[in-house]
C-alpha cells in the first residue's frame, strides 16, 4: 500500500464536520478505492472549544490555518471556510504557491478567483478541485469534465441553490410563509453564512459561472451574470403559477449564442422561472439540485441529487480527495477547468434583448377603474402579446386597496417586455415594481 494522502482541514462547520465523519466512517472503503488511506493530520477553525458533535482529539489543532501551506507533513489543503476573499483566499493562494494540492467547496472564491487559482495550480503542477462548489453532492463537474468531454455543450441550466429550492417547494406544499421556511433551511445547514447570497440568487450565480466555464471552455465571467433572487415571489404567484400549470423554481442558465455581428457570446442568467409541470426540473423538491446539460451528441443529460447539507457536500469533497490520492488529478487531463487556462476562450456577454420567450408578469396595482387598461395599453404599445390574464382579489396584508394582476405573454423578444415596463415605470397605478418571471422552454 502506498503512503497515506495527508490532508489538513480548514473549516469545521457543516461541511468540515461532514468530511471528518465521512472519512472516519468510510475509511476502509476509501482506502480500497483510492489505493491508499486518506489521513486527516491537522484541523483548524475559529473556535477550538466549540462542540462540533464529533471527536476531534485525534487531530492536531492549528490556530493559524495558513500554516498548512508551508507544513511539509501535509499533501492537500482542504478549504471549507467560505467567502470569496479573506482567509480562504489567502490560504488557497499560499497553499498552491507552496505546491500543495487544494480542494475546496467554496463557489464564491472559485467564481471570483478560480482562473487565478487554476493558473497557480497549473504552474505548480498540483490539483485544484472544487466538485462540492457546484450542486453539493451531485457530481456535475466530473460529469461535464469527464463523462460529457466529447460533446459540444449547447446549453447548461438547472436548480443550483438548495436553500431557494427548499423555500419555493415548501411554500408550494404548505403555503408557509417565506421567512419561516428560510429559518428552517438555515437550521438544516443549507444556507450560506449570509443567507442573502442564497435568496438573492448570488450563490446560484457563483455556481452558474463555474459551470459555464467547465461546460463551454471559457474563462469564468461572474460580473455579467444577470441575477434575480426569490425575495419578491409571493404565495399568490405560486398559486397563480400552479393554476396555469407551472411550478416556480430558481433557474440558472448559460448558453453560447451567435450575435448579430457574427461573434459568439455567452449568456448567463439566474432568475425565478415558471417551469412547466411536465419538465424534469418541475418536480425537483427540497434542497435537491438538478443540472441539465445538452450535449451535441449525448443529448440531454440530467444530473440530480442533494445540493446542500453536510453529508452530500462531504461526499463531493472526499471524491476529489480520492481522485488526488489515485493520481488522477495529475497529467494533461488535470486542468481544473478541463482545458488549460491559457486555452480557455473569453466571450463577451450576450444581450438578452433579442432572446425569444414567454413570460409571467405580475403587477400590484391600485384597485380603481382604468388601471387594467393602462397596463394592457403599455403591452400593446410595446408589442407584447398577452396569452392570459388573471386579476385576483385583494392583495391583503395591509393592501386592502390593491389587487394583483398576473399575465402570461405569448412568445416574443425580451426587449418588448422591457419596453412595456419602461412605459409603465413611475405610473401611480403601480403600488410596487412589477415582477417578471420567464417561462422555461424545452
Ligand atoms: P460553516 O458551517 O459556516 O463553517 C465555516 C467554518 O469555517 C467554521 O468551522 C468556522 O469556524 C470556520 N471559519 C470561518 N471563518 C474563519 C476564519 N476567519 N478563520 C478560521 N476559520 C474560520 O460553513 P459551511 O456551510 O460548512 O460552508 C463551508 C464552505 O462550503 C463554504 O464555502 C460554502 O459555500 C461551501 N458549501 C457549503 C454547503 C452546505 O450545504 N453548507 C454546500 C456546498 C458548499 P468556527 O466553527 O470555529 O466558527
Ligand atoms: N447555500 C447553498 C445552497 C449550499 O443552499 O445551495 C450549497 O452550495
CSV table of C-alpha atoms and ligand atoms in Angstrom, one decimal:
chain,number,residue,atom,x,y,z
A,1,UNK,CA,0.0,0.0,0.0
A,2,UNK,CA,1.3,3.5,-0.8
A,3,UNK,CA,1.8,6.2,1.8
A,4,UNK,CA,-1.4,7.9,3.1
A,5,UNK,CA,-2.6,11.1,1.5
A,6,UNK,CA,-2.1,13.6,4.3
A,7,UNK,CA,-4.8,16.3,4.4
A,8,UNK,CA,-5.4,19.4,6.5
A,9,UNK,CA,-9.0,20.7,7.1
A,10,UNK,CA,-9.5,24.4,7.3
A,11,UNK,CA,-13.1,24.9,8.5
A,12,UNK,CA,-15.0,22.6,10.7
A,13,UNK,CA,-18.6,23.8,10.2
A,14,UNK,CA,-21.4,22.0,8.3
A,15,UNK,CA,-19.1,20.7,5.5
A,16,UNK,CA,-15.9,20.3,7.5
A,17,UNK,CA,-17.7,18.3,10.2
A,18,UNK,CA,-19.3,16.2,7.5
A,19,UNK,CA,-15.8,15.5,5.9
A,20,UNK,CA,-14.4,14.3,9.3
A,21,UNK,CA,-17.4,12.0,9.8
A,22,UNK,CA,-17.3,10.6,6.2
A,23,UNK,CA,-13.5,9.9,6.3
A,24,UNK,CA,-13.9,8.2,9.7
A,25,UNK,CA,-17.0,6.2,8.7
A,26,UNK,CA,-15.8,5.0,5.3
A,27,UNK,CA,-12.0,4.9,6.0
A,28,UNK,CA,-11.6,1.2,4.9
A,29,UNK,CA,-13.7,1.6,1.7
A,30,UNK,CA,-11.9,4.8,0.8
A,31,UNK,CA,-8.5,3.2,1.2
A,32,UNK,CA,-9.5,0.3,-1.1
A,33,UNK,CA,-10.9,2.6,-3.7
A,34,UNK,CA,-8.1,5.2,-3.6
A,35,UNK,CA,-5.3,2.7,-3.2
A,36,UNK,CA,-4.1,4.4,-0.1
A,37,UNK,CA,-5.5,5.9,3.1
A,38,UNK,CA,-6.7,9.4,3.4
A,39,UNK,CA,-5.4,10.7,6.7
A,40,UNK,CA,-6.5,13.9,8.4
A,41,UNK,CA,-3.3,15.2,10.0
A,42,UNK,CA,-4.4,18.7,11.1
A,43,UNK,CA,-7.5,20.8,11.5
A,44,UNK,CA,-8.3,24.5,12.0
A,45,UNK,CA,-11.3,26.7,12.6
A,46,UNK,CA,-12.0,29.9,14.6
A,47,UNK,CA,-13.1,28.5,18.0
A,48,UNK,CA,-11.2,25.5,19.3
A,49,UNK,CA,-13.6,24.9,22.2
A,50,UNK,CA,-16.8,24.6,20.1
A,51,UNK,CA,-18.6,21.3,20.3
A,52,UNK,CA,-18.9,20.0,16.8
A,53,UNK,CA,-20.6,16.8,17.6
A,54,UNK,CA,-17.5,14.8,16.5
A,55,UNK,CA,-14.4,13.8,18.5
A,56,UNK,CA,-11.6,16.0,17.1
A,57,UNK,CA,-9.0,15.0,19.7
A,58,UNK,CA,-7.1,12.6,17.4
A,59,UNK,CA,-6.2,15.5,15.1
A,60,UNK,CA,-3.6,18.2,15.5
A,61,UNK,CA,-5.2,21.7,16.0
A,62,UNK,CA,-3.7,24.7,14.3
A,63,UNK,CA,-4.8,28.2,15.3
A,64,UNK,CA,-3.4,29.7,12.1
A,65,UNK,CA,-4.7,27.8,9.1
A,66,UNK,CA,-2.3,29.5,6.7
A,67,UNK,CA,0.5,27.4,8.5
A,68,UNK,CA,-0.9,24.4,6.5
A,69,UNK,CA,0.6,25.9,3.3
A,70,UNK,CA,4.2,25.5,4.5
A,71,UNK,CA,3.8,22.3,6.5
A,72,UNK,CA,5.9,19.6,4.9
A,73,UNK,CA,3.7,16.9,6.5
A,74,UNK,CA,0.6,18.0,4.5
A,75,UNK,CA,-0.1,17.0,0.9
A,76,UNK,CA,-3.5,18.6,0.4
A,77,UNK,CA,-5.2,21.6,1.9
A,78,UNK,CA,-9.0,21.3,2.1
A,79,UNK,CA,-10.5,24.8,2.4
A,80,UNK,CA,-14.0,24.7,3.9
A,81,UNK,CA,-14.1,28.2,5.5
A,82,UNK,CA,-16.0,30.1,2.8
A,83,UNK,CA,-16.0,33.7,1.5
A,84,UNK,CA,-14.7,34.9,-1.8
A,85,UNK,CA,-11.8,36.7,-0.3
A,86,UNK,CA,-10.3,37.0,3.2
A,87,UNK,CA,-8.8,34.0,4.9
A,88,UNK,CA,-10.0,31.4,2.5
A,89,UNK,CA,-8.3,33.1,-0.5
A,90,UNK,CA,-5.1,33.8,1.4
A,91,UNK,CA,-4.9,30.1,2.4
A,92,UNK,CA,-5.7,29.0,-1.2
A,93,UNK,CA,-3.0,31.2,-2.8
A,94,UNK,CA,-0.4,30.2,-0.2
A,95,UNK,CA,-1.1,26.5,-0.5
A,96,UNK,CA,-0.9,26.5,-4.3
A,97,UNK,CA,2.2,28.7,-4.3
A,98,UNK,CA,3.8,26.1,-1.9
A,99,UNK,CA,3.0,23.2,-4.2
A,100,UNK,CA,0.1,21.8,-2.1
A,101,UNK,CA,-3.0,20.5,-3.8
A,102,UNK,CA,-6.2,22.3,-2.9
A,103,UNK,CA,-9.7,21.0,-2.5
A,104,UNK,CA,-12.5,23.5,-1.8
A,105,UNK,CA,-16.3,23.7,-1.6
A,106,UNK,CA,-16.1,27.5,-2.0
A,107,UNK,CA,-18.0,28.6,-5.0
A,108,UNK,CA,-17.7,32.3,-4.2
A,109,UNK,CA,-13.9,32.1,-4.2
A,110,UNK,CA,-13.8,29.9,-7.4
A,111,UNK,CA,-16.3,32.2,-9.2
A,112,UNK,CA,-14.2,35.3,-8.4
A,113,UNK,CA,-10.7,33.9,-8.3
A,114,UNK,CA,-10.9,30.5,-10.0
A,115,UNK,CA,-8.8,31.4,-13.0
A,116,UNK,CA,-6.0,32.9,-10.9
A,117,UNK,CA,-6.0,29.9,-8.7
A,118,UNK,CA,-6.1,27.4,-11.6
A,119,UNK,CA,-3.2,29.3,-13.2
A,120,UNK,CA,-1.2,28.9,-10.0
A,121,UNK,CA,-2.2,25.2,-9.7
A,122,UNK,CA,-1.2,24.5,-13.3
A,123,UNK,CA,2.1,26.3,-12.8
A,124,UNK,CA,2.8,24.3,-9.7
A,125,UNK,CA,1.7,21.0,-11.3
A,126,UNK,CA,-0.8,20.4,-8.5
A,127,UNK,CA,-4.5,19.7,-8.3
A,128,UNK,CA,-7.2,22.3,-7.7
A,129,UNK,CA,-10.5,20.6,-7.3
A,130,UNK,CA,-14.0,22.0,-6.5
A,131,UNK,CA,-16.7,19.4,-7.1
A,132,UNK,CA,-18.5,20.4,-3.9
A,133,UNK,CA,-18.7,24.0,-5.0
A,134,UNK,CA,-21.4,23.3,-7.6
A,135,UNK,CA,-24.6,21.4,-6.7
A,136,UNK,CA,-23.2,20.0,-3.4
A,137,UNK,CA,-23.2,16.2,-3.7
A,138,UNK,CA,-24.1,16.0,-7.4
A,139,UNK,CA,-21.0,15.0,-9.5
A,140,UNK,CA,-21.8,17.5,-12.2
A,141,UNK,CA,-18.2,19.0,-12.6
A,142,UNK,CA,-16.9,15.4,-13.0
A,143,UNK,CA,-19.8,14.6,-15.3
A,144,UNK,CA,-19.1,17.5,-17.6
A,145,UNK,CA,-15.3,17.3,-17.4
A,146,UNK,CA,-15.2,13.5,-18.0
A,147,UNK,CA,-18.5,11.9,-19.0
A,148,UNK,CA,-19.5,14.6,-21.4
A,149,UNK,CA,-16.0,15.6,-22.5
A,150,UNK,CA,-16.6,14.5,-26.1
A,151,UNK,CA,-19.6,16.9,-26.6
A,152,UNK,CA,-20.0,20.5,-27.5
A,153,UNK,CA,-22.3,21.6,-24.7
A,154,UNK,CA,-25.1,23.7,-26.2
A,155,UNK,CA,-26.8,24.8,-23.0
A,156,UNK,CA,-26.4,24.2,-19.3
A,157,UNK,CA,-29.1,25.1,-16.8
A,158,UNK,CA,-30.7,23.9,-13.6
A,159,UNK,CA,-31.6,24.3,-10.0
A,160,UNK,CA,-28.4,25.4,-8.3
A,161,UNK,CA,-29.4,26.6,-4.9
A,162,UNK,CA,-30.8,24.2,-2.3
A,163,UNK,CA,-32.0,26.9,0.1
A,164,UNK,CA,-34.1,28.6,-2.6
A,165,UNK,CA,-35.5,25.3,-3.9
A,166,UNK,CA,-36.3,24.2,-0.3
A,167,UNK,CA,-38.1,27.6,0.3
A,168,UNK,CA,-40.1,27.5,-3.0
A,169,UNK,CA,-41.1,23.9,-2.9
A,170,UNK,CA,-42.1,24.1,0.8
A,171,UNK,CA,-44.1,27.3,0.2
A,172,UNK,CA,-45.8,25.4,-2.6
A,173,UNK,CA,-46.6,22.3,-0.5
A,174,UNK,CA,-47.6,24.0,2.8
A,175,UNK,CA,-48.4,27.6,1.9
A,176,UNK,CA,-46.0,28.6,4.7
A,177,UNK,CA,-44.5,32.0,5.0
A,178,UNK,CA,-41.1,32.8,3.3
A,179,UNK,CA,-39.3,33.9,6.5
A,180,UNK,CA,-40.4,30.7,8.4
A,181,UNK,CA,-39.2,28.4,5.7
A,182,UNK,CA,-35.9,30.3,5.3
A,183,UNK,CA,-35.3,29.8,9.1
A,184,UNK,CA,-35.8,26.0,8.6
A,185,UNK,CA,-33.3,25.9,5.7
A,186,UNK,CA,-30.8,27.7,7.9
A,187,UNK,CA,-31.3,25.3,10.7
A,188,UNK,CA,-30.7,22.4,8.3
A,189,UNK,CA,-27.3,23.8,7.3
A,190,UNK,CA,-28.3,24.6,3.7
A,191,UNK,CA,-27.9,28.3,3.8
A,192,UNK,CA,-24.7,30.3,3.4
A,193,UNK,CA,-23.3,32.2,6.3
A,194,UNK,CA,-25.0,35.3,4.7
A,195,UNK,CA,-28.4,33.8,3.6
A,196,UNK,CA,-29.0,36.8,1.3
A,197,UNK,CA,-26.5,35.1,-1.0
A,198,UNK,CA,-28.9,32.3,-1.4
A,199,UNK,CA,-32.2,34.1,-1.6
A,200,UNK,CA,-30.9,36.9,-3.8
A,201,UNK,CA,-29.5,34.4,-6.3
A,202,UNK,CA,-25.8,35.2,-5.8
A,203,UNK,CA,-24.9,31.7,-4.7
A,204,UNK,CA,-26.6,30.2,-7.7
A,205,UNK,CA,-24.8,32.7,-9.9
A,206,UNK,CA,-21.4,31.7,-8.5
A,207,UNK,CA,-22.2,28.1,-9.4
A,208,UNK,CA,-23.5,29.0,-12.8
A,209,UNK,CA,-20.4,31.0,-13.7
A,210,UNK,CA,-18.2,28.0,-12.7
A,211,UNK,CA,-20.5,25.5,-14.6
A,212,UNK,CA,-20.4,27.7,-17.7
A,213,UNK,CA,-16.6,27.8,-17.7
A,214,UNK,CA,-16.4,24.0,-17.5
A,215,UNK,CA,-19.2,23.4,-20.0
A,216,UNK,CA,-18.0,25.9,-22.7
A,217,UNK,CA,-14.3,26.0,-22.1
A,218,UNK,CA,-14.4,29.7,-21.3
A,219,UNK,CA,-12.9,31.9,-18.6
A,220,UNK,CA,-15.1,32.5,-15.6
A,221,UNK,CA,-17.0,35.7,-16.1
A,222,UNK,CA,-19.2,36.3,-13.0
A,223,UNK,CA,-19.8,40.1,-13.3
A,224,UNK,CA,-22.2,39.9,-16.3
A,225,UNK,CA,-24.4,37.1,-14.8
A,226,UNK,CA,-28.0,38.6,-14.7
A,227,UNK,CA,-29.2,37.9,-11.2
A,228,UNK,CA,-32.7,38.0,-9.7
A,229,UNK,CA,-33.5,36.1,-6.5
A,230,UNK,CA,-36.7,34.8,-5.0
A,231,UNK,CA,-37.3,37.5,-2.3
A,232,UNK,CA,-40.3,39.0,-4.3
A,233,UNK,CA,-42.0,35.7,-5.1
A,234,UNK,CA,-45.3,35.7,-3.2
A,235,UNK,CA,-47.5,32.8,-2.2
A,236,UNK,CA,-50.0,34.3,-4.6
A,237,UNK,CA,-47.5,33.9,-7.5
A,238,UNK,CA,-47.0,30.3,-6.5
A,239,UNK,CA,-50.8,29.7,-6.5
A,240,UNK,CA,-51.2,31.6,-9.8
A,241,UNK,CA,-48.4,29.6,-11.5
A,242,UNK,CA,-50.0,26.4,-10.2
A,243,UNK,CA,-53.3,27.3,-11.7
A,244,UNK,CA,-51.6,27.9,-15.0
A,245,UNK,CA,-49.8,24.5,-14.9
A,246,UNK,CA,-46.3,25.6,-13.7
A,247,UNK,CA,-44.1,25.4,-10.6
A,248,UNK,CA,-41.8,28.2,-9.7
A,249,UNK,CA,-38.1,27.4,-9.5
A,250,UNK,CA,-34.9,29.5,-9.3
A,251,UNK,CA,-33.1,28.5,-12.5
A,252,UNK,CA,-29.5,29.3,-13.5
A,253,UNK,CA,-29.0,29.1,-17.3
A,254,UNK,CA,-26.0,29.6,-19.5
A,255,UNK,CA,-25.6,29.2,-23.2
A,256,UNK,CA,-23.4,30.4,-26.0
A,257,UNK,CA,-25.1,32.2,-28.9
A,258,UNK,CA,-24.2,33.9,-32.2
A,259,UNK,CA,-24.7,37.7,-32.0
A,260,UNK,CA,-25.8,39.8,-35.0
A,261,UNK,CA,-22.2,40.8,-35.6
A,262,UNK,CA,-21.2,37.1,-36.0
A,263,UNK,CA,-19.3,36.8,-32.7
A,264,UNK,CA,-20.0,34.1,-30.2
A,265,UNK,CA,-21.4,35.5,-26.9
A,266,UNK,CA,-22.0,34.0,-23.5
A,267,UNK,CA,-25.5,34.3,-21.9
A,268,UNK,CA,-25.7,33.7,-18.1
A,269,UNK,CA,-28.7,34.3,-16.0
A,270,UNK,CA,-30.2,33.3,-12.6
A,271,UNK,CA,-33.8,34.1,-12.4
A,272,UNK,CA,-37.0,32.6,-10.9
A,273,UNK,CA,-38.8,30.7,-13.8
A,274,UNK,CA,-42.1,29.2,-14.3
A,275,UNK,CA,-41.3,25.5,-15.1
A,276,UNK,CA,-44.0,23.5,-17.0
A,277,UNK,CA,-45.2,20.6,-14.8
A,278,UNK,CA,-44.0,18.0,-17.4
A,279,UNK,CA,-40.4,19.3,-17.4
A,280,UNK,CA,-37.9,17.2,-15.4
A,281,UNK,CA,-37.0,20.2,-13.2
A,282,UNK,CA,-40.6,20.8,-12.1
A,283,UNK,CA,-40.6,18.0,-9.6
A,284,UNK,CA,-37.2,18.7,-8.0
A,285,UNK,CA,-38.1,19.5,-4.4
A,286,UNK,CA,-36.5,20.4,-1.2
A,287,UNK,CA,-32.7,21.0,-1.1
A,288,UNK,CA,-32.3,18.9,-4.2
A,289,UNK,CA,-30.3,20.4,-7.1
A,290,UNK,CA,-30.6,19.3,-10.7
A,291,UNK,CA,-28.5,20.3,-13.7
A,292,UNK,CA,-29.4,19.8,-17.3
A,293,UNK,CA,-26.6,19.8,-19.9
A,294,UNK,CA,-27.4,19.5,-23.6
A,295,UNK,CA,-24.5,17.9,-25.5
A,296,UNK,CA,-24.5,17.8,-29.3
A,297,UNK,CA,-24.0,14.0,-29.3
A,298,UNK,CA,-25.2,12.9,-25.9
A,299,UNK,CA,-28.4,14.8,-26.0
A,300,UNK,CA,-30.0,16.0,-22.7
A,301,UNK,CA,-28.1,14.8,-19.6
A,302,UNK,CA,-29.7,15.3,-16.2
A,303,UNK,CA,-27.5,15.4,-13.0
A,304,UNK,CA,-29.6,15.4,-9.9
A,305,UNK,CA,-29.2,14.9,-6.1
A,306,UNK,CA,-28.7,16.7,-2.8
A,307,UNK,CA,-27.4,20.2,-3.4
A,308,UNK,CA,-26.5,21.1,0.2
A,309,UNK,CA,-26.0,19.7,3.6
A,310,UNK,CA,-23.1,18.1,5.5
A,311,UNK,CA,-23.2,14.5,4.1
A,312,UNK,CA,-23.8,15.2,0.4
A,313,UNK,CA,-21.2,18.1,0.3
A,314,UNK,CA,-18.7,16.0,2.2
A,315,UNK,CA,-19.2,13.2,-0.4
A,316,UNK,CA,-18.1,15.6,-3.2
A,317,UNK,CA,-15.1,16.9,-1.2
A,318,UNK,CA,-13.9,13.4,-0.4
A,319,UNK,CA,-14.4,12.2,-4.0
A,320,UNK,CA,-12.0,15.0,-5.0
A,321,UNK,CA,-9.5,13.7,-2.4
A,322,UNK,CA,-9.9,10.2,-3.7
A,323,UNK,CA,-9.0,11.4,-7.3
A,324,UNK,CA,-5.9,13.1,-5.9
A,325,UNK,CA,-4.9,10.0,-3.9
A,326,UNK,CA,-5.2,7.9,-7.0
A,327,UNK,CA,-3.1,10.3,-9.0
A,328,UNK,CA,-6.0,11.1,-11.4
A,329,UNK,CA,-5.6,14.8,-10.8
A,330,UNK,CA,-2.1,15.0,-12.4
A,331,UNK,CA,-1.1,15.0,-16.1
A,332,UNK,CA,-2.6,16.6,-19.2
A,333,UNK,CA,-6.2,15.9,-18.2
A,334,UNK,CA,-5.9,17.6,-14.9
A,335,UNK,CA,-6.6,21.2,-15.8
A,336,UNK,CA,-9.0,22.5,-13.2
A,337,UNK,CA,-11.4,23.8,-15.8
A,338,UNK,CA,-10.9,20.9,-18.1
A,339,UNK,CA,-9.0,22.9,-20.6
A,340,UNK,CA,-5.7,24.6,-19.6
A,341,UNK,CA,-6.2,28.2,-18.5
A,342,UNK,CA,-4.2,29.5,-21.5
A,343,UNK,CA,-6.5,27.8,-23.9
A,344,UNK,CA,-9.8,29.0,-22.3
A,345,UNK,CA,-11.8,31.4,-24.5
A,346,UNK,CA,-13.1,34.7,-23.3
A,347,UNK,CA,-16.5,35.5,-24.7
A,348,UNK,CA,-18.3,38.9,-24.5
A,349,UNK,CA,-21.7,38.8,-22.7
A,350,UNK,CA,-24.8,38.2,-24.8
A,351,UNK,CA,-27.5,40.8,-25.0
A,352,UNK,CA,-30.8,39.4,-23.6
A,353,UNK,CA,-33.0,41.8,-25.6
A,354,UNK,CA,-33.4,39.6,-28.7
A,355,UNK,CA,-34.0,36.4,-26.8
A,356,UNK,CA,-37.4,35.0,-27.6
A,357,UNK,CA,-39.6,33.5,-24.9
A,358,UNK,CA,-42.8,33.7,-22.9
A,359,UNK,CA,-43.0,35.4,-19.5
A,360,UNK,CA,-45.2,35.7,-16.4
A,361,UNK,CA,-45.7,39.3,-15.3
A,362,UNK,CA,-47.3,40.3,-12.0
A,363,UNK,CA,-48.4,43.8,-11.2
A,364,UNK,CA,-49.6,45.0,-7.8
A,365,UNK,CA,-51.9,47.9,-8.6
A,366,UNK,CA,-54.3,50.3,-7.1
A,367,UNK,CA,-57.9,48.9,-7.3
A,368,UNK,CA,-59.5,51.6,-9.4
A,369,UNK,CA,-61.1,51.9,-12.9
A,370,UNK,CA,-58.7,52.3,-15.8
A,371,UNK,CA,-55.7,50.6,-14.3
A,372,UNK,CA,-56.0,47.4,-16.3
A,373,UNK,CA,-56.5,49.4,-19.5
A,374,UNK,CA,-53.3,51.3,-18.7
A,375,UNK,CA,-51.3,48.1,-18.3
A,376,UNK,CA,-52.7,46.5,-21.4
A,377,UNK,CA,-52.1,49.7,-23.4
A,378,UNK,CA,-48.4,49.6,-22.4
A,379,UNK,CA,-48.3,46.0,-23.6
A,380,UNK,CA,-49.9,46.9,-26.9
A,381,UNK,CA,-47.6,49.9,-27.4
A,382,UNK,CA,-44.5,47.7,-26.7
A,383,UNK,CA,-45.7,44.9,-28.9
A,384,UNK,CA,-46.2,42.4,-26.1
A,385,UNK,CA,-49.0,39.9,-26.9
A,386,UNK,CA,-50.9,38.7,-23.8
A,387,UNK,CA,-51.9,35.0,-23.8
A,388,UNK,CA,-53.8,35.0,-20.5
A,389,UNK,CA,-54.6,37.5,-17.7
A,390,UNK,CA,-55.8,37.0,-14.2
A,391,UNK,CA,-56.9,39.7,-11.7
A,392,UNK,CA,-57.1,38.2,-8.3
A,393,UNK,CA,-58.9,39.5,-5.2
A,394,UNK,CA,-57.4,42.0,-2.9
A,395,UNK,CA,-53.7,41.7,-2.0
A,396,UNK,CA,-54.5,41.8,1.7
A,397,UNK,CA,-51.5,42.2,4.1
A,398,UNK,CA,-52.2,45.9,4.6
A,399,UNK,CA,-53.0,46.4,1.0
A,400,UNK,CA,-56.8,46.5,1.1
A,401,UNK,CA,-57.0,48.8,-1.9
A,402,UNK,CA,-54.5,46.9,-4.1
A,403,UNK,CA,-55.0,43.9,-6.4
A,404,UNK,CA,-52.7,41.6,-8.2
A,405,UNK,CA,-52.8,41.4,-11.9
A,406,UNK,CA,-50.9,38.5,-13.4
A,407,UNK,CA,-50.4,37.7,-17.1
A,408,UNK,CA,-48.7,35.3,-19.3
A,409,UNK,CA,-47.3,36.5,-22.6
A,410,UNK,CA,-47.1,34.9,-26.0
A,411,UNK,CA,-43.6,34.2,-27.3
A,412,UNK,CA,-41.8,37.4,-28.1
A,413,UNK,CA,-38.5,39.2,-27.6
A,414,UNK,CA,-37.5,40.1,-24.1
A,415,UNK,CA,-36.8,43.7,-25.3
A,416,UNK,CA,-40.6,44.1,-25.8
A,417,UNK,CA,-41.3,43.3,-22.2
A,418,UNK,CA,-38.6,45.6,-21.1
A,419,UNK,CA,-40.1,48.4,-23.2
A,420,UNK,CA,-43.6,47.8,-21.7
A,421,UNK,CA,-42.1,48.0,-18.2
A,422,UNK,CA,-40.3,51.3,-19.1
A,423,UNK,CA,-43.7,52.7,-20.3
A,424,UNK,CA,-45.3,51.8,-17.0
A,425,UNK,CA,-42.3,53.0,-14.9
A,426,UNK,CA,-43.4,55.7,-12.4
A,427,UNK,CA,-47.1,55.1,-13.0
A,428,UNK,CA,-49.1,55.9,-9.8
A,429,UNK,CA,-51.3,53.0,-10.6
A,430,UNK,CA,-48.5,50.5,-9.7
A,431,UNK,CA,-48.1,50.3,-6.0
A,432,UNK,CA,-44.8,48.3,-6.3
A,433,UNK,CA,-42.4,47.4,-9.1
A,434,UNK,CA,-43.7,44.6,-11.4
A,435,UNK,CA,-42.3,41.1,-11.1
A,436,UNK,CA,-41.2,39.3,-14.3
A,437,UNK,CA,-40.5,35.6,-14.4
A,438,UNK,CA,-39.5,33.8,-17.6
A,439,UNK,CA,-41.2,30.6,-18.6
A,440,UNK,CA,-38.7,27.8,-19.1
A,441,UNK,CA,-38.8,26.4,-22.6
A,442,UNK,CA,-37.7,22.9,-23.6
B,1,LIG,P1,-19.9,27.0,8.2
B,1,LIG,O1,-20.8,25.9,8.8
B,1,LIG,O2,-20.2,28.4,8.5
B,1,LIG,O3,-18.4,26.6,8.6
B,1,LIG,C1,-17.4,27.5,8.3
B,1,LIG,C2,-16.2,27.1,9.1
B,1,LIG,O4,-15.1,27.9,8.8
B,1,LIG,C3,-16.4,27.1,10.6
B,1,LIG,O5,-15.8,26.0,11.2
B,1,LIG,C4,-15.7,28.4,11.1
B,1,LIG,O6,-15.1,28.3,12.4
B,1,LIG,C5,-14.6,28.4,10.0
B,1,LIG,N1,-14.1,29.8,9.9
B,1,LIG,C6,-14.9,30.9,9.5
B,1,LIG,N2,-14.2,32.0,9.4
B,1,LIG,C7,-12.9,31.7,9.8
B,1,LIG,C8,-11.7,32.4,10.0
B,1,LIG,N3,-11.7,33.7,9.7
B,1,LIG,N4,-10.6,31.7,10.4
B,1,LIG,C9,-10.7,30.4,10.6
B,1,LIG,N5,-11.8,29.6,10.5
B,1,LIG,C10,-12.9,30.3,10.1
B,1,LIG,O7,-19.9,26.9,6.6
B,1,LIG,P2,-20.2,25.6,5.7
B,1,LIG,O8,-21.7,25.5,5.4
B,1,LIG,O9,-19.5,24.4,6.3
B,1,LIG,O10,-19.6,26.0,4.3
B,1,LIG,C11,-18.2,25.9,4.1
B,1,LIG,C12,-17.9,26.1,2.6
B,1,LIG,O11,-18.6,25.1,1.9
B,1,LIG,C13,-18.4,27.5,2.1
B,1,LIG,O12,-17.6,27.9,1.0
B,1,LIG,C14,-19.8,27.1,1.5
B,1,LIG,O13,-20.2,28.0,0.4
B,1,LIG,C15,-19.5,25.7,0.9
B,1,LIG,N6,-20.6,24.8,0.7
B,1,LIG,C16,-21.5,24.6,1.7
B,1,LIG,C17,-22.5,23.7,1.6
B,1,LIG,C18,-23.5,23.5,2.6
B,1,LIG,O14,-24.5,22.8,2.4
B,1,LIG,N7,-23.4,24.0,3.8
B,1,LIG,C19,-22.6,23.1,0.3
B,1,LIG,C20,-21.7,23.3,-0.7
B,1,LIG,C21,-20.7,24.2,-0.5
B,1,LIG,P3,-15.9,28.1,13.7
B,1,LIG,O15,-16.8,26.9,13.5
B,1,LIG,O16,-14.9,28.0,14.8
B,1,LIG,O17,-16.8,29.4,13.8
B,2,LIG,N1,-26.2,27.6,0.4
B,2,LIG,C1,-26.0,26.6,-0.7
B,2,LIG,C2,-27.4,26.2,-1.1
B,2,LIG,C3,-25.2,25.5,-0.2
B,2,LIG,O1,-28.4,26.4,-0.5
B,2,LIG,O2,-27.5,25.6,-2.2
B,2,LIG,C4,-24.8,24.5,-1.3
B,2,LIG,O3,-24.0,25.1,-2.2
